[in-house]
């Protein structure tokens, strides 16, 4: 096996043998085998690290930190785990499972897990960057016979964007590896990544939150689920002369939904090259809290490919309502808050004094948002905001677009409360094609919010032949 193949990701399986101990009891070291696979992070011990041999004792089950020294000089910290099995007949053995594993350093508390920066290799990040670093060189003799062939590697350009709200820099990064067997093979490997470099050291949870935020941004722009594959932190300086920092690999529980497969760069809706001139703006807009709710709801459907059509429909409905509420301002209200306040006061004062307290509280809660537009109006206004070309791709006419907003509203109300069934209900294939439409609408709106050029977003939609075909079929299958 060549050395390049040994660079592991969170979707590889491996195991390490070594000795393990709890930070508060370093003298008791137990031999064991650590296994990492799709089944999780599991440690099988030839004893127990617990001082309480009680299979029913909750105190014996929780393990915040377990430290290990393994073959290959691996220094490992297992974090956030518990005991899942304990056998005490004859030879004592136990099994522990963990949520996180750090390779490269020992940590005895959450406070110690402070890092300078992180580099993350996401799935399809190289295709998203859309930079081919390899160039083939041919050399022919006078008779046009090939006499030399080679491949060169050109180091890619690097972009970076400073994110004000994070007080951190997001930077593109690349790793180039070469390997081979003399006289037989020569292998080049190019790995892309995104770095997060805060102004000052941050804790593990801060990094994890923003690793997932970047994952979500890539998933939106690519219009497909993107996952982190390799996560590498930089910690303390270990060579001040060369400014070299310790490297710590983080392994999380692998996502069962992730499947490695080859894709063509054209399958990614909006790649880096399309927003190269606006990368700073796009990334900064993504980290604004304003659209936190709608983007998270929308992305549920991206990641959960197996969700049923009804669940996806309700998620899309929530996301559209949330997006319009968070971004429309006073345009999403009958009156501004200032103009509505005295009217609300008069209505609250008119509630009889002997009204039951719980009912009074409910009325007050209802009146607090009575000046906001209803769900159907929000859907209709969102559809109207679409680019004219996109509206034409999705709907046959403005009248049908308006009627579709009513169909979505009645169906949303029914699937939420299951009361009286409306005369027309989006169901079966109707629900499927409604989801295709709502997905397209939200993709468009979220990208426009990020300040991606309208022409780029529209073209990304038009270039997906399968999507266009489904939207055309939706016109035939849906009444509106």
CSV table of C-alpha atoms in Angstrom, one decimal, residues 380 383-384 386-388 391-392 395-405 480:
chain,number,residue,atom,x,y,z
A,380,UNK,CA,-47.2,34.6,-2.5
A,383,UNK,CA,-42.9,33.7,-5.3
A,384,UNK,CA,-43.4,37.2,-6.7
A,386,UNK,CA,-38.4,35.4,-8.1
A,387,UNK,CA,-36.6,36.5,-11.3
A,388,UNK,CA,-39.1,36.7,-14.2
A,391,UNK,CA,-41.0,32.3,-12.5
A,392,UNK,CA,-41.6,31.3,-16.1
A,395,UNK,CA,-45.3,28.5,-13.4
A,396,UNK,CA,-47.4,28.8,-16.5
A,397,UNK,CA,-48.8,32.2,-15.4
A,398,UNK,CA,-48.9,34.6,-12.5
A,399,UNK,CA,-52.5,33.5,-11.8
A,400,UNK,CA,-51.4,29.9,-11.3
A,401,UNK,CA,-48.5,31.1,-9.2
A,402,UNK,CA,-50.9,32.9,-6.9
A,403,UNK,CA,-53.2,29.8,-6.8
A,404,UNK,CA,-50.3,27.6,-6.0
A,405,UNK,CA,-49.6,29.7,-2.9
A,480,UNK,CA,-51.7,25.4,-10.6
